[in-house]
Coordinates of C-alpha atoms and ligand atoms in Angstrom, one line a residue:
X1 CA 80.9 131.0 107.4
X2 CA 83.4 128.2 107.2
X3 CA 86.5 129.2 105.1
X4 CA 84.7 131.8 103.2
X5 CA 81.5 129.9 102.4
X6 CA 78.2 129.1 104.2
X7 CA 77.5 125.6 105.4
X8 CA 74.7 125.4 102.8
X9 CA 77.2 126.5 100.1
X10 CA 79.5 123.7 101.2
X11 CA 76.8 121.1 101.1
X12 CA 75.9 122.2 97.7
X13 CA 79.6 122.0 96.4
X14 CA 80.6 119.0 98.4
X15 CA 77.4 116.9 99.3
X16 CA 79.3 114.4 101.5
X17 CA 80.0 116.9 104.0
X18 CA 76.3 116.8 105.0
X19 CA 76.8 113.2 106.0
X20 CA 80.1 113.9 107.7
X21 CA 78.7 116.6 109.7
X22 CA 75.6 114.3 110.6
X23 CA 78.2 111.7 111.9
X24 CA 76.8 109.2 109.5
X25 CA 79.1 106.4 108.3
X26 CA 80.3 107.6 104.9
X27 CA 82.3 106.1 102.0
X28 CA 84.0 108.2 99.3
X29 CA 85.9 106.9 96.3
X30 CA 88.4 109.3 95.1
X31 CA 87.8 110.3 91.4
X32 CA 91.2 112.1 91.5
X33 CA 93.3 108.9 91.6
X34 CA 96.1 108.6 89.0
X35 CA 98.2 105.6 87.7
X36 CA 101.2 104.9 90.1
X37 CA 103.6 106.2 87.4
X38 CA 102.2 109.6 87.7
X39 CA 100.9 109.7 91.4
X40 CA 104.1 108.6 92.9
X41 CA 105.7 111.8 91.5
X42 CA 103.7 113.9 94.0
X43 CA 105.5 112.4 96.9
X44 CA 109.0 114.1 96.6
X45 CA 110.5 110.7 97.8
X46 CA 111.7 107.8 95.8
X47 CA 112.2 104.0 96.1
X48 CA 115.9 104.9 96.8
X49 CA 114.8 106.7 100.0
X50 CA 112.8 103.7 101.1
X51 CA 115.7 101.4 100.5
X52 CA 117.9 103.8 102.4
X53 CA 115.5 103.5 105.4
X54 CA 115.4 99.8 105.1
X55 CA 119.2 99.6 105.1
X56 CA 119.3 101.7 108.2
X57 CA 116.8 99.3 110.0
X58 CA 119.0 96.5 109.0
X59 CA 122.1 98.2 110.5
X60 CA 120.3 98.7 113.7
X61 CA 119.0 95.2 113.9
X62 CA 121.8 93.8 116.0
X63 CA 121.3 96.6 118.5
X64 CA 117.6 95.9 118.7
X65 CA 118.0 92.2 118.9
X66 CA 120.2 92.7 121.9
X67 CA 118.2 95.3 123.8
X68 CA 114.6 94.1 123.2
X69 CA 114.5 90.3 123.6
X70 CA 111.1 90.1 121.7
X71 CA 113.0 91.0 118.5
X72 CA 115.4 88.0 118.9
X73 CA 113.2 85.7 116.8
X74 CA 113.1 88.1 113.9
X75 CA 116.9 89.0 114.1
X76 CA 116.1 92.5 115.4
X77 CA 113.8 93.4 112.5
X78 CA 110.5 94.9 113.7
X79 CA 107.9 93.2 111.6
X80 CA 104.5 91.6 111.9
X81 CA 102.9 88.6 110.4
X82 CA 99.9 88.3 108.1
X83 CA 97.1 85.9 108.9
X84 CA 93.8 84.7 106.9
X85 CA 90.7 85.6 108.8
X86 CA 88.0 83.5 107.0
X87 CA 85.6 83.1 109.9
X88 CA 85.7 86.8 110.3
X89 CA 84.9 87.2 106.6
X90 CA 81.9 84.9 107.1
X91 CA 80.8 86.8 110.1
X92 CA 81.0 90.1 108.2
X93 CA 79.0 88.7 105.3
X94 CA 76.2 87.8 107.8
X95 CA 76.5 91.1 109.7
X96 CA 76.4 93.3 106.4
X97 CA 74.0 91.0 104.6
X98 CA 76.3 91.1 101.7
X99 CA 78.3 88.5 99.6
X100 CA 82.1 89.0 100.3
X101 CA 84.1 87.2 97.6
X102 CA 87.9 87.3 97.6
X103 CA 90.1 86.4 100.7
X104 CA 90.4 88.4 103.8
X105 CA 93.6 88.7 105.6
X106 CA 94.9 90.6 108.7
X107 CA 98.2 92.4 108.9
X108 CA 99.2 92.2 112.7
X109 CA 100.8 95.5 113.4
X110 CA 98.8 95.2 116.6
X111 CA 101.6 92.7 117.5
X112 CA 104.6 94.5 116.5
X113 CA 107.5 94.1 119.0
X114 CA 108.6 96.9 121.3
X115 CA 105.6 99.1 121.4
X116 CA 102.5 97.0 120.1
X117 CA 101.2 99.4 117.3
X118 CA 101.9 100.6 113.8
X119 CA 104.0 103.4 115.6
X120 CA 106.7 100.9 116.0
X121 CA 107.5 101.4 112.4
X122 CA 107.9 105.1 111.9
X123 CA 108.3 106.2 115.4
X124 CA 111.2 103.8 116.1
X125 CA 112.8 104.5 112.8
X126 CA 112.9 108.3 113.3
X127 CA 114.6 107.8 116.8
X128 CA 117.1 105.4 115.2
X129 CA 117.8 107.7 112.4
X130 CA 118.4 110.7 114.7
X131 CA 120.6 108.6 116.9
X132 CA 122.7 107.4 113.8
X133 CA 123.1 111.0 112.6
X134 CA 124.4 112.1 116.0
X135 CA 126.7 109.2 116.6
X136 CA 128.2 109.3 113.1
X137 CA 128.8 113.0 113.5
X138 CA 130.6 112.5 116.8
X139 CA 132.7 109.6 115.5
X140 CA 131.0 107.3 118.1
X141 CA 130.0 105.0 115.2
X142 CA 130.8 104.1 111.6
X143 CA 128.4 102.6 109.1
X144 CA 130.4 99.5 109.1
X145 CA 130.3 99.0 112.9
X146 CA 128.2 96.3 114.6
X147 CA 125.5 98.7 116.1
X148 CA 125.1 96.5 119.2
X149 CA 128.0 98.7 120.4
X150 CA 125.3 101.4 121.1
X151 CA 124.1 99.2 124.0
X152 CA 126.9 100.6 126.3
X153 CA 127.1 103.2 129.1
X154 CA 129.3 105.3 126.8
X155 CA 126.7 105.6 124.1
X156 CA 124.0 106.2 126.6
X157 CA 125.9 108.9 128.3
X158 CA 126.5 110.5 124.9
X159 CA 122.8 110.3 123.8
X160 CA 121.9 111.6 127.4
X161 CA 123.2 115.0 126.4
X162 CA 120.3 115.2 123.9
X163 CA 116.6 115.4 124.0
X164 CA 113.7 114.2 122.0
X165 CA 110.2 115.6 122.1
X166 CA 106.9 114.6 120.6
X167 CA 103.2 115.3 120.6
X168 CA 100.9 112.3 120.6
X169 CA 97.6 110.6 121.5
X170 CA 99.5 107.8 122.8
X171 CA 101.0 105.3 120.6
X172 CA 103.5 107.5 118.9
X173 CA 104.6 108.6 122.2
X174 CA 105.1 104.9 123.4
X175 CA 107.3 104.2 120.3
X176 CA 109.3 107.3 120.6
X177 CA 109.6 107.2 124.5
X178 CA 110.5 103.5 124.7
X179 CA 113.0 103.6 122.1
X180 CA 114.5 107.0 122.9
X181 CA 114.8 106.2 126.6
X182 CA 116.6 102.8 125.7
X183 CA 119.2 104.7 123.7
X184 CA 119.7 107.1 126.7
X185 CA 117.9 110.2 125.2
X186 CA 116.0 112.6 127.5
X187 CA 112.5 112.1 126.0
X188 CA 109.5 114.3 126.6
X189 CA 106.0 113.3 125.3
X190 CA 103.3 115.8 125.0
X191 CA 100.1 113.9 125.5
X192 CA 96.6 115.0 124.4
X193 CA 93.6 114.7 126.8
X194 CA 92.3 111.5 125.2
X195 CA 95.6 109.6 125.9
X196 CA 95.1 106.5 128.2
X197 CA 96.4 106.5 131.7
X198 CA 98.2 103.1 131.2
X199 CA 100.1 104.5 128.3
X200 CA 101.3 107.6 130.4
X201 CA 102.3 105.2 133.4
X202 CA 104.1 102.8 131.1
X203 CA 106.1 105.7 129.6
X204 CA 107.0 107.2 133.1
X205 CA 108.1 103.8 134.1
X206 CA 110.7 103.9 131.4
X207 CA 111.9 107.4 132.7
X208 CA 110.1 109.4 130.0
X209 CA 108.7 112.9 130.9
X210 CA 105.0 113.0 130.2
X211 CA 103.3 116.4 129.9
X212 CA 99.5 116.1 129.9
X213 CA 97.1 118.5 128.1
X214 CA 93.5 119.2 128.5
X215 CA 93.0 119.7 124.9
X216 CA 93.4 117.6 121.8
X217 CA 96.2 116.3 119.7
X218 CA 96.7 119.4 117.6
X219 CA 97.4 121.4 120.7
X220 CA 99.7 118.7 122.2
X221 CA 101.8 118.8 119.0
X222 CA 101.9 122.6 118.8
X223 CA 103.0 122.9 122.5
X224 CA 105.7 120.2 122.0
X225 CA 106.9 121.9 118.7
X226 CA 107.2 125.3 120.5
X227 CA 109.1 124.0 123.5
X228 CA 111.5 122.0 121.3
X229 CA 112.2 125.0 119.1
X230 CA 113.7 126.9 122.0
X231 CA 116.3 124.2 122.6
X232 CA 119.1 123.4 120.2
X233 CA 119.8 120.1 121.7
X234 CA 116.1 118.9 121.3
X235 CA 114.9 117.0 118.4
X236 CA 111.2 117.4 117.7
X237 CA 109.4 114.4 116.1
X238 CA 106.8 116.3 114.0
X239 CA 103.9 113.9 113.4
X240 CA 102.2 116.4 111.1
X241 CA 105.2 116.8 108.7
X242 CA 108.0 114.4 109.3
X243 CA 109.6 112.7 106.2
X244 CA 111.5 110.3 108.4
X245 CA 108.4 108.9 110.0
X246 CA 106.9 108.6 106.7
X247 CA 109.9 106.7 105.4
X248 CA 109.9 104.4 108.3
X249 CA 106.3 103.3 107.7
X250 CA 107.0 102.9 104.0
X251 CA 109.4 100.1 104.4
X252 CA 106.3 97.9 105.1
X253 CA 105.6 97.8 101.5
X254 CA 108.5 95.7 100.2
X255 CA 108.3 93.5 103.3
X256 CA 104.6 92.7 102.7
X257 CA 105.4 91.9 99.1
X258 CA 107.7 89.2 100.4
X259 CA 105.2 88.0 102.9
X260 CA 102.5 87.6 100.2
X261 CA 104.9 85.7 98.0
X262 CA 105.9 83.3 100.8
X263 CA 102.0 82.7 101.3
X264 CA 101.5 82.1 97.6
X265 CA 99.3 85.2 97.2
X266 CA 99.4 86.6 93.8
X267 CA 99.1 90.3 93.2
X268 CA 98.5 91.5 89.7
X269 CA 95.9 92.9 87.4
X270 CA 93.5 89.7 87.7
X271 CA 94.4 89.5 91.4
X272 CA 94.1 92.9 93.0
X273 CA 95.2 93.7 96.5
X274 CA 93.0 96.0 98.7
X275 CA 94.5 97.4 101.8
X276 CA 92.4 99.2 104.6
X277 CA 94.4 101.4 106.7
X278 CA 93.2 103.3 109.9
X279 CA 94.1 106.9 109.5
X280 CA 94.7 109.6 112.2
X281 CA 97.0 112.5 111.1
X282 CA 97.9 110.3 108.1
X283 CA 101.7 109.6 108.4
X284 CA 101.4 105.9 109.3
X285 CA 98.9 104.9 106.7
X286 CA 100.3 107.4 104.3
X287 CA 103.8 106.1 104.6
X288 CA 102.6 102.5 104.4
X289 CA 100.5 103.4 101.3
X290 CA 103.5 104.9 99.6
X291 CA 105.6 101.8 100.3
X292 CA 102.7 99.5 98.9
X293 CA 102.4 101.7 95.7
X294 CA 106.2 101.4 95.2
X295 CA 106.0 97.7 95.6
X296 CA 102.7 96.8 93.9
X297 CA 102.1 99.7 91.5
X298 CA 98.6 99.8 90.1
X299 CA 97.7 96.4 91.4
X300 CA 97.3 97.7 94.9
X301 CA 94.3 99.7 96.1
X302 CA 94.8 101.6 99.3
X303 CA 91.7 102.8 101.4
X304 CA 91.7 104.9 104.4
X305 CA 89.4 104.4 107.4
X306 CA 88.7 107.2 110.1
X307 CA 86.1 107.5 112.9
X308 CA 82.9 109.3 112.2
X309 CA 84.0 111.9 114.7
X310 CA 87.4 112.5 113.2
X311 CA 87.3 112.3 109.4
X312 CA 90.2 114.8 109.0
X313 CA 91.9 113.2 105.9
X314 CA 88.7 112.5 104.0
X315 CA 87.6 116.1 104.5
X316 CA 91.0 117.5 103.6
X317 CA 91.3 115.4 100.3
X318 CA 87.7 115.8 99.4
X319 CA 87.6 119.5 99.7
X320 CA 91.1 119.9 98.4
X321 CA 91.9 122.1 101.4
X322 CA 94.1 119.5 103.3
X323 CA 95.5 121.1 106.5
X324 CA 93.7 124.3 105.9
X325 CA 90.5 122.6 107.2
X326 CA 89.8 120.9 110.4
X327 CA 86.7 118.8 111.4
X328 CA 86.0 121.2 114.1
X329 CA 85.5 124.0 111.5
X330 CA 82.4 121.9 110.6
X331 CA 81.3 121.4 114.1
X332 CA 82.5 117.8 114.3
X333 CA 83.8 117.2 117.7
X334 CA 86.9 114.9 117.1
X335 CA 86.0 112.7 120.2
X336 CA 86.4 109.1 119.6
X337 CA 87.4 106.0 121.6
X338 CA 89.8 105.1 118.7
X339 CA 93.2 105.8 120.2
X340 CA 95.4 107.4 117.4
X341 CA 92.6 108.3 115.2
X342 CA 91.3 111.3 117.3
X343 CA 92.9 113.9 115.0
X344 CA 91.0 116.9 113.8
X345 CA 93.4 118.3 111.1
X346 CA 95.2 116.0 108.8
X347 CA 98.9 116.3 107.8
X348 CA 99.2 118.6 104.9
X349 CA 102.2 116.9 103.6
X350 CA 100.7 113.4 103.5
X351 CA 97.3 114.7 102.0
X352 CA 99.0 116.5 99.2
X353 CA 101.6 113.7 98.6
X354 CA 99.3 110.9 98.6
X355 CA 96.0 112.4 97.2
X356 CA 96.4 110.8 93.8
X357 CA 97.5 107.5 95.2
X358 CA 94.6 106.9 97.6
X359 CA 91.4 105.3 96.0
X360 CA 88.9 105.7 98.9
X361 CA 88.1 107.0 102.3
X362 CA 85.4 105.9 104.6
X363 CA 84.1 106.4 108.2
X364 CA 83.2 104.0 111.0
X365 CA 81.3 104.8 114.1
X366 CA 82.8 104.0 117.5
X367 CA 79.9 101.6 118.1
X368 CA 80.8 99.6 115.0
X369 CA 84.5 99.5 115.9
X370 CA 83.5 98.1 119.4
X371 CA 81.1 95.6 117.8
X372 CA 83.8 94.5 115.3
X373 CA 86.4 94.3 118.2
X374 CA 84.0 91.6 119.8
X375 CA 83.3 90.0 116.5
X376 CA 87.0 89.7 115.7
X377 CA 87.7 88.1 119.0
X378 CA 84.7 85.7 118.7
X379 CA 85.4 84.7 115.1
X380 CA 89.3 84.8 115.1
X381 CA 90.5 84.9 118.7
X382 CA 92.4 88.2 117.9
X383 CA 92.4 90.9 120.5
X384 CA 92.7 94.4 119.0
X385 CA 92.3 98.0 120.2
X386 CA 89.3 99.8 118.8
X387 CA 91.1 101.9 116.2
X388 CA 92.6 98.7 114.7
X389 CA 89.1 97.5 113.6
X390 CA 88.5 100.5 111.5
X391 CA 89.9 98.8 108.5
X392 CA 87.5 95.8 108.9
X393 CA 84.3 97.2 107.2
X394 CA 86.6 98.2 104.1
X395 CA 85.8 94.9 102.1
X396 CA 82.1 95.5 102.4
X397 CA 82.2 99.1 101.4
X398 CA 84.3 98.4 98.3
X399 CA 82.1 95.5 97.2
X400 CA 78.9 97.5 97.8
X401 CA 80.1 99.9 95.2
X402 CA 80.8 97.7 92.1
X403 CA 79.2 100.2 89.6
X404 CA 80.9 103.4 90.3
X405 CA 84.4 102.8 91.9
X406 CA 85.3 99.2 90.8
X407 CA 84.1 99.8 87.2
X408 CA 86.3 103.0 87.1
X409 CA 89.4 101.2 88.2
X410 CA 88.5 98.5 85.8
X411 CA 87.9 95.6 88.2
X412 CA 85.0 93.1 87.2
X413 CA 83.5 90.3 89.3
X414 CA 86.1 87.9 88.0
X415 CA 89.1 89.8 89.4
X416 CA 87.2 90.6 92.6
X417 CA 86.6 86.8 93.1
X418 CA 90.5 86.5 93.1
X419 CA 91.1 89.6 95.2
X420 CA 93.0 89.7 98.5
X421 CA 91.7 92.2 101.1
X422 CA 94.1 93.2 103.9
X423 CA 92.8 94.7 107.0
X424 CA 95.8 96.6 108.5
X425 CA 95.3 96.0 112.4
X426 CA 97.3 98.9 113.8
X427 CA 97.3 98.2 117.6
X428 CA 96.3 96.3 120.6
X429 CA 98.8 93.9 121.9
X430 CA 100.0 96.0 124.7
X431 CA 96.6 97.0 126.2
X432 CA 96.3 95.8 129.7
X433 CA 94.0 92.8 130.3
X434 CA 91.5 94.7 132.4
X435 CA 91.2 97.4 129.6
X436 CA 90.8 94.7 127.0
X437 CA 88.1 92.9 129.1
X438 CA 86.2 96.3 129.2
X439 CA 86.6 96.8 125.5
X440 CA 85.3 93.3 124.8
X441 CA 82.3 93.6 127.2
X442 CA 81.3 96.8 125.5
X443 CA 81.6 95.2 122.0
X444 CA 79.7 92.1 123.0
X445 CA 76.8 94.1 124.5
X446 CA 76.7 96.1 121.2
X447 CA 76.9 93.0 119.1
X448 CA 74.0 91.4 121.1
X449 CA 71.9 94.5 120.4
X450 CA 72.6 93.8 116.7
Ligands
PLP501 C1 98.6 106.4 115.1 C2 97.7 105.2 114.8 C3 97.0 105.2 113.6 C4 97.1 106.2 112.4 O1 98.3 106.7 112.2 P1 98.4 108.3 111.8 O2 99.8 108.5 111.5 O3 98.1 109.1 113.0 O4 97.6 108.4 110.7 C5 96.2 104.0 113.5 N1 96.0 103.1 114.4 C6 96.7 103.1 115.6 C7 96.5 102.2 116.8 C8 97.5 104.3 115.8 O5 98.1 104.3 117.1

């Protein structure tokens, strides 16, 4: 029995579970979507909350610019660029034997400064928010100050009285650890078994305490949460439930709007924008999608991508059980090479907040992510980590489903010819050269096999 029903009963009521259990690549377009005006009401946060987060990041910009040289060119704002990837689009059309109209673009969060992944948005934001709260309460800082003053021995000694803890498969720990340690916090990162050695080494080199677990992400988070609870000076960054993480990610929406405008890309009813977001626990893609819906309303179409071995958000939204169900309940092993996506149980907060805003979910095999990693490098010269490729097949999944989903959201071939498809590349820049070579070798081998 699984949550009160036999597997056969589950297959009868929710047929796609059969494909998920068989680890087949699966696509599901969500019939429960609602217009943005209604769906955004589910979130419990507003545009004012996102604007507040954005203003906070602006206050910290002088500090970041001073402490992290790589943010100097952007004035201390942590943002990535967008680039067109027409050669990849061509290669995908050949690979999938399918016409792919519209324009394919890449959002390079893989190259975000400081920690080289999408986690540089939410993770760093939450640390900054916590630091600001503490410093304001202690009269170490006022909202009008130049926050560069936090780059001082006095401020570091102050933050040194406090601890930050987080459970992570790697990238969140990197963002929290690097940022927290720079401010002077005592940071502990609870790492799941799948976390890469180089990420642990890097964190330790920054003075971060890394605790390693033999089990998966959920256990690392639970252990971290438990240890933090026992200590009043410790702030736990709760990847499964944090509103601040979510808000840090959501700032991306307004910024993307400016970037598209600058690139002369229209987004309206006749020029839809599709965004493909790799999903682990859901905070990063959920927060970004929230910001996108606020910025573009019904003209943006957000689709989540997960590994075939870890389809937790699809399972949670599809069954309506959210965090009450895990992929392991159905015998799916949650073992994947896609860092950051090896999550068996989705965030209940994000699933419930965003279930009427997310139009589709699909799964990708590890082999396909590796193949696409090599194809991306060959066609566009972009080097990404495997998880960052999960968004790439999205354009083909959407266009293969004209009848059902596209008809339902009212998009015909005319609009689709003018669509922009944005693949959110979530990580890769900090992968050591020898690891990247190994990824590429594996991907090329798979590509050669076809
Ligand atoms: C964390 C991560 C994601 C997904 O973010 P969640 O908040 O876990 O859903 C996607 N890609 C990479 C590279 C990540 O590190």
